Amino acid sequence: EPEVTQTPSHQVTQMGQEVILRCVPISNHLYFYWYRQILGQKVEFLVSFYNNEISEKSEIFDDQFSVERPDGSNFTLKIRSTKLEDSAMYFCASSDPGSSYEQYFGPGTRLTVT
Amino acid sequence: AQSVTQLGSHVSVSEGALVLLRCNYSSSVPPYLFWYVQYPNQGLQLLLKYTSAATLVKGINGFEAEFKKSETSFHLTKPSAHMSDAAEYFCAVSDTGGGNKLTFGTGTQLKVEL
């Protein structure tokens, strides 16, 4: 069964460093998303991406964040200068055009900022 | 703005007993509603979804949910709990239409006891 994959599973970085979280969505999907879950809190929407551009973003997704689809398979989330409060589990999701309301989630990347 | 409220951050049931996890939503437009399950150290797996068809929705692992517009509810039930059902359950809402973000509730941790 096709699945969304994410790398790395765990990333530790120092405050102020740049990090790139990687995702490989399901191959025929066209909508891509990033969500995050701070420990003990609910899952929060960050950004959605369609047709090579951001379709919606939340207040959390400020200038420190960016997304990119550098090739036909990867979807990345970059945090330019990490803060302690960026420590969270980051989930990538994708959905297909025929069933675009059903999002499939990856296993997540746990980001720890020290 | 859409929102979801999950009553009860922790629910404990005996194996074989009825599972009832509560979800109420707020939406200015007809919503799509979802239940996701998260096992420890894993991503989010879709249990079931309501997309304006039948109001009683059946999902995987014996779970079902009923959309009640008059009560703005979408409670998740399972007639007989199994130890393997122990996990965190998230209710989510999105606008109708493609590619829209999910807004999650705070989650309910289900514990199943012998």
mmCIF file of C-alpha atoms in Angstrom:
data_model
loop_
_atom_site.group_PDB
_atom_site.id
_atom_site.type_symbol
_atom_site.label_atom_id
_atom_site.label_comp_id
_atom_site.label_asym_id
_atom_site.label_seq_id
_atom_site.Cartn_x
_atom_site.Cartn_y
_atom_site.Cartn_z
ATOM 1 C CA GLU A 1 0.000 0.000 0.000
ATOM 2 C CA PRO A 2 1.431 3.426 -0.899
ATOM 3 C CA GLU A 3 2.523 5.541 2.026
ATOM 4 C CA VAL A 4 3.975 8.913 2.867
ATOM 5 C CA THR A 5 7.543 8.720 4.097
ATOM 6 C CA GLN A 6 9.531 11.269 6.078
ATOM 7 C CA THR A 7 13.206 11.713 6.873
ATOM 8 C CA PRO A 8 14.826 11.949 9.280
ATOM 9 C CA SER A 9 12.723 10.378 11.992
ATOM 10 C CA HIS A 10 14.490 12.480 14.607
ATOM 11 C CA GLN A 11 16.502 15.673 14.153
ATOM 12 C CA VAL A 12 18.390 17.464 16.888
ATOM 13 C CA THR A 13 19.640 20.958 16.139
ATOM 14 C CA GLN A 14 20.939 23.999 17.957
ATOM 15 C CA MET A 15 18.939 27.167 18.234
ATOM 16 C CA GLY A 16 19.563 29.442 15.266
ATOM 17 C CA GLN A 17 20.466 26.627 12.884
ATOM 18 C CA GLU A 18 18.627 25.855 9.685
ATOM 19 C CA VAL A 19 16.849 22.541 9.302
ATOM 20 C CA ILE A 20 15.238 20.860 6.335
ATOM 21 C CA LEU A 21 12.624 18.200 6.893
ATOM 22 C CA ARG A 22 11.947 15.902 3.991
ATOM 23 C CA CYS A 23 8.839 14.119 2.838
ATOM 24 C CA VAL A 24 8.009 11.846 -0.057
ATOM 25 C CA PRO A 25 4.256 12.050 -0.659
ATOM 26 C CA ILE A 26 2.223 9.318 -2.306
ATOM 27 C CA SER A 27 3.159 9.374 -5.978
ATOM 28 C CA ASN A 28 -0.130 10.373 -7.645
ATOM 29 C CA HIS A 29 -1.094 12.915 -4.991
ATOM 30 C CA LEU A 30 -1.131 16.602 -5.859
ATOM 31 C CA TYR A 31 -1.973 18.310 -2.557
ATOM 32 C CA PHE A 32 0.720 18.446 0.098
ATOM 33 C CA TYR A 33 0.628 19.623 3.697
ATOM 34 C CA TRP A 34 2.759 20.159 6.756
ATOM 35 C CA TYR A 35 1.376 19.947 10.287
ATOM 36 C CA ARG A 36 3.110 20.038 13.622
ATOM 37 C CA GLN A 37 2.348 18.673 17.061
ATOM 38 C CA ILE A 38 4.076 20.162 20.066
ATOM 39 C CA LEU A 39 4.430 17.569 22.800
ATOM 40 C CA GLY A 40 1.148 17.129 24.636
ATOM 41 C CA GLN A 41 -0.756 19.474 22.340
ATOM 42 C CA LYS A 42 -2.998 19.081 19.350
ATOM 43 C CA VAL A 43 -1.947 18.734 15.735
ATOM 44 C CA GLU A 44 -1.745 22.151 14.065
ATOM 45 C CA PHE A 45 -1.867 23.029 10.382
ATOM 46 C CA LEU A 46 1.162 24.850 9.006
ATOM 47 C CA VAL A 47 0.833 25.023 5.230
ATOM 48 C CA SER A 48 -0.753 23.465 2.179
ATOM 49 C CA PHE A 49 0.818 23.307 -1.256
ATOM 50 C CA TYR A 50 -0.706 22.709 -4.664
ATOM 51 C CA ASN A 51 0.446 23.252 -8.218
ATOM 52 C CA ASN A 52 3.875 24.404 -7.036
ATOM 53 C CA GLU A 53 2.640 27.138 -4.797
ATOM 54 C CA ILE A 54 1.339 27.658 -1.291
ATOM 55 C CA SER A 55 -2.442 27.465 -1.248
ATOM 56 C CA GLU A 56 -2.938 28.253 2.430
ATOM 57 C CA LYS A 57 -0.765 28.911 5.459
ATOM 58 C CA SER A 58 -1.381 29.421 9.145
ATOM 59 C CA GLU A 59 -0.182 32.187 11.424
ATOM 60 C CA ILE A 60 2.535 29.834 12.634
ATOM 61 C CA PHE A 61 4.024 29.681 9.142
ATOM 62 C CA ASP A 62 5.979 32.927 9.255
ATOM 63 C CA ASP A 63 9.006 34.096 7.258
ATOM 64 C CA GLN A 64 11.209 31.571 9.037
ATOM 65 C CA PHE A 65 9.407 28.744 7.297
ATOM 66 C CA SER A 66 9.412 27.781 3.636
ATOM 67 C CA VAL A 67 8.314 24.823 1.581
ATOM 68 C CA GLU A 68 9.540 23.484 -1.691
ATOM 69 C CA ARG A 69 8.956 20.678 -4.108
ATOM 70 C CA PRO A 70 12.456 20.469 -5.560
ATOM 71 C CA ASP A 71 11.741 17.538 -7.830
ATOM 72 C CA GLY A 72 8.888 15.245 -8.766
ATOM 73 C CA SER A 73 8.926 13.267 -5.563
ATOM 74 C CA ASN A 74 10.147 15.267 -2.560
ATOM 75 C CA PHE A 75 8.376 17.926 -0.517
ATOM 76 C CA THR A 76 10.470 19.815 2.012
ATOM 77 C CA LEU A 77 9.917 22.100 4.969
ATOM 78 C CA LYS A 78 12.743 24.463 5.831
ATOM 79 C CA ILE A 79 13.087 26.366 9.071
ATOM 80 C CA ARG A 80 15.721 29.054 8.567
ATOM 81 C CA SER A 81 16.687 29.887 12.137
ATOM 82 C CA THR A 82 15.259 27.454 14.632
ATOM 83 C CA LYS A 83 13.903 28.515 17.988
ATOM 84 C CA LEU A 84 13.360 26.428 21.104
ATOM 85 C CA GLU A 85 9.612 26.633 20.513
ATOM 86 C CA ASP A 86 9.987 24.948 17.124
ATOM 87 C CA SER A 87 10.603 21.680 18.946
ATOM 88 C CA ALA A 88 7.733 19.464 17.877
ATOM 89 C CA MET A 89 6.724 16.501 15.772
ATOM 90 C CA TYR A 90 6.296 17.568 12.157
ATOM 91 C CA PHE A 91 3.918 15.604 9.972
ATOM 92 C CA CYS A 92 3.746 15.663 6.214
ATOM 93 C CA ALA A 93 0.501 14.683 4.493
ATOM 94 C CA SER A 94 -0.732 14.350 0.952
ATOM 95 C CA SER A 95 -4.037 13.888 -0.820
ATOM 96 C CA ASP A 96 -5.069 13.014 -4.324
ATOM 97 C CA PRO A 97 -7.232 15.031 -6.713
ATOM 98 C CA GLY A 98 -9.969 12.431 -6.863
ATOM 99 C CA SER A 99 -10.334 12.273 -3.107
ATOM 100 C CA SER A 100 -8.743 15.522 -2.076
ATOM 101 C CA TYR A 101 -10.316 15.703 1.336
ATOM 102 C CA GLU A 102 -8.675 12.488 2.554
ATOM 103 C CA GLN A 103 -5.189 13.216 3.753
ATOM 104 C CA TYR A 104 -2.588 10.520 4.293
ATOM 105 C CA PHE A 105 0.000 11.243 6.956
ATOM 106 C CA GLY A 106 3.609 10.279 7.235
ATOM 107 C CA PRO A 107 5.151 8.929 10.460
ATOM 108 C CA GLY A 108 6.559 12.339 11.387
ATOM 109 C CA THR A 109 9.932 13.897 12.147
ATOM 110 C CA ARG A 110 10.638 14.738 15.755
ATOM 111 C CA LEU A 111 12.565 18.022 15.817
ATOM 112 C CA THR A 112 14.407 18.892 19.001
ATOM 113 C CA VAL A 113 15.937 22.353 19.251
ATOM 114 C CA THR A 114 18.501 22.785 22.017
ATOM 115 C CA ALA B 1 -13.385 29.678 11.611
ATOM 116 C CA GLN B 2 -13.768 25.995 12.194
ATOM 117 C CA SER B 3 -13.079 24.244 15.439
ATOM 118 C CA VAL B 4 -13.423 20.868 17.075
ATOM 119 C CA THR B 5 -13.946 20.076 20.731
ATOM 120 C CA GLN B 6 -13.179 16.649 22.102
ATOM 121 C CA LEU B 7 -14.671 16.060 25.530
ATOM 122 C CA GLY B 8 -12.464 13.979 27.759
ATOM 123 C CA SER B 9 -8.723 13.980 27.233
ATOM 124 C CA HIS B 10 -8.544 10.495 28.745
ATOM 125 C CA VAL B 11 -11.091 7.697 28.482
ATOM 126 C CA SER B 12 -10.695 4.313 30.104
ATOM 127 C CA VAL B 13 -12.815 1.268 29.244
ATOM 128 C CA SER B 14 -12.702 -2.413 30.005
ATOM 129 C CA GLU B 15 -11.926 -4.857 27.239
ATOM 130 C CA GLY B 16 -15.214 -5.827 25.590
ATOM 131 C CA ALA B 17 -17.002 -2.681 26.711
ATOM 132 C CA LEU B 18 -18.463 0.022 24.510
ATOM 133 C CA VAL B 19 -16.105 2.753 23.368
ATOM 134 C CA LEU B 20 -17.564 6.253 23.044
ATOM 135 C CA LEU B 21 -15.308 9.172 22.170
ATOM 136 C CA ARG B 22 -17.021 12.526 21.856
ATOM 137 C CA CYS B 23 -16.475 15.192 19.239
ATOM 138 C CA ASN B 24 -18.378 18.398 18.646
ATOM 139 C CA TYR B 25 -17.598 20.720 15.796
ATOM 140 C CA SER B 26 -18.187 24.300 14.828
ATOM 141 C CA SER B 27 -18.274 25.274 11.192
ATOM 142 C CA SER B 28 -19.893 28.054 9.199
ATOM 143 C CA VAL B 29 -20.159 25.818 6.143
ATOM 144 C CA PRO B 30 -21.129 22.170 5.749
ATOM 145 C CA PRO B 31 -18.118 20.319 7.078
ATOM 146 C CA TYR B 32 -16.170 17.250 6.279
ATOM 147 C CA LEU B 33 -15.361 15.369 9.490
ATOM 148 C CA PHE B 34 -12.689 12.830 10.249
ATOM 149 C CA TRP B 35 -11.419 10.590 12.985
ATOM 150 C CA TYR B 36 -7.724 9.748 13.052
ATOM 151 C CA VAL B 37 -5.890 7.352 15.365
ATOM 152 C CA GLN B 38 -2.297 7.733 16.513
ATOM 153 C CA TYR B 39 -0.427 4.821 18.033
ATOM 154 C CA PRO B 40 2.684 5.566 20.093
ATOM 155 C CA ASN B 41 5.542 6.916 17.996
ATOM 156 C CA GLN B 42 3.544 6.620 14.798
ATOM 157 C CA GLY B 43 1.779 8.960 12.402
ATOM 158 C CA LEU B 44 -1.917 9.600 12.041
ATOM 159 C CA GLN B 45 -4.063 6.923 10.472
ATOM 160 C CA LEU B 46 -7.505 7.700 9.087
ATOM 161 C CA LEU B 47 -10.225 5.711 10.842
ATOM 162 C CA LEU B 48 -13.244 7.094 9.029
ATOM 163 C CA LYS B 49 -14.645 10.191 7.357
ATOM 164 C CA TYR B 50 -17.941 11.958 6.817
ATOM 165 C CA THR B 51 -18.256 13.793 3.504
ATOM 166 C CA SER B 52 -21.965 14.622 3.306
ATOM 167 C CA ALA B 53 -23.160 11.203 2.199
ATOM 168 C CA ALA B 54 -24.540 8.749 4.767
ATOM 169 C CA THR B 55 -24.675 10.175 8.271
ATOM 170 C CA LEU B 56 -23.614 6.876 9.843
ATOM 171 C CA VAL B 57 -20.079 6.182 8.751
ATOM 172 C CA LYS B 58 -18.263 2.909 9.216
ATOM 173 C CA GLY B 59 -14.511 2.808 9.404
ATOM 174 C CA ILE B 60 -11.677 0.438 10.002
ATOM 175 C CA ASN B 61 -11.201 -1.797 13.033
ATOM 176 C CA GLY B 62 -14.934 -1.876 13.832
ATOM 177 C CA PHE B 63 -15.282 1.836 14.546
ATOM 178 C CA GLU B 64 -18.181 3.947 13.389
ATOM 179 C CA ALA B 65 -19.375 7.507 13.844
ATOM 180 C CA GLU B 66 -22.655 9.304 13.336
ATOM 181 C CA PHE B 67 -22.937 12.835 12.009
ATOM 182 C CA LYS B 68 -25.688 14.726 13.844
ATOM 183 C CA LYS B 69 -26.145 18.178 12.427
ATOM 184 C CA SER B 70 -28.682 19.228 15.063
ATOM 185 C CA GLU B 71 -26.183 18.424 17.806
ATOM 186 C CA THR B 72 -23.074 19.463 15.793
ATOM 187 C CA SER B 73 -21.578 16.167 16.865
ATOM 188 C CA PHE B 74 -19.563 13.363 15.323
ATOM 189 C CA HIS B 75 -18.990 10.885 18.143
ATOM 190 C CA LEU B 76 -16.867 7.794 17.583
ATOM 191 C CA THR B 77 -18.073 4.430 18.829
ATOM 192 C CA LYS B 78 -17.048 0.806 18.879
ATOM 193 C CA PRO B 79 -19.307 -1.864 20.380
ATOM 194 C CA SER B 80 -16.547 -3.909 21.982
ATOM 195 C CA ALA B 81 -13.124 -2.556 22.915
ATOM 196 C CA HIS B 82 -9.972 -4.534 22.276
ATOM 197 C CA MET B 83 -6.613 -4.063 23.912
ATOM 198 C CA SER B 84 -5.183 -3.068 20.542
ATOM 199 C CA ASP B 85 -7.525 -0.046 20.443
ATOM 200 C CA ALA B 86 -5.435 1.720 23.061
ATOM 201 C CA ALA B 87 -4.175 4.839 21.297
ATOM 202 C CA GLU B 88 -4.845 8.538 20.915
ATOM 203 C CA TYR B 89 -7.826 9.531 18.809
ATOM 204 C CA PHE B 90 -8.205 12.847 17.045
ATOM 205 C CA CYS B 91 -11.339 14.351 15.568
ATOM 206 C CA ALA B 92 -10.789 16.803 12.715
ATOM 207 C CA VAL B 93 -12.857 19.081 10.506
ATOM 208 C CA SER B 94 -12.256 20.649 7.124
ATOM 209 C CA ASP B 95 -14.169 22.788 4.716
ATOM 210 C CA THR B 96 -15.848 21.000 1.875
ATOM 211 C CA GLY B 97 -13.816 21.174 -1.278
ATOM 212 C CA GLY B 98 -10.445 19.968 -2.260
ATOM 213 C CA GLY B 99 -7.109 20.499 -0.647
ATOM 214 C CA ASN B 100 -8.383 22.163 2.490
ATOM 215 C CA LYS B 101 -6.591 22.081 5.809
ATOM 216 C CA LEU B 102 -7.645 19.904 8.693
ATOM 217 C CA THR B 103 -8.404 21.496 12.050
ATOM 218 C CA PHE B 104 -7.851 18.998 14.831
ATOM 219 C CA GLY B 105 -9.248 18.573 18.291
ATOM 220 C CA THR B 106 -6.988 18.147 21.302
ATOM 221 C CA GLY B 107 -7.254 14.374 21.188
ATOM 222 C CA THR B 108 -8.552 11.666 23.489
ATOM 223 C CA GLN B 109 -6.252 9.040 24.927
ATOM 224 C CA LEU B 110 -8.083 5.727 25.065
ATOM 225 C CA LYS B 111 -6.965 3.191 27.629
ATOM 226 C CA VAL B 112 -8.313 -0.356 27.503
ATOM 227 C CA GLU B 113 -8.082 -2.418 30.667
ATOM 228 C CA LEU B 114 -8.453 -6.130 31.213
#
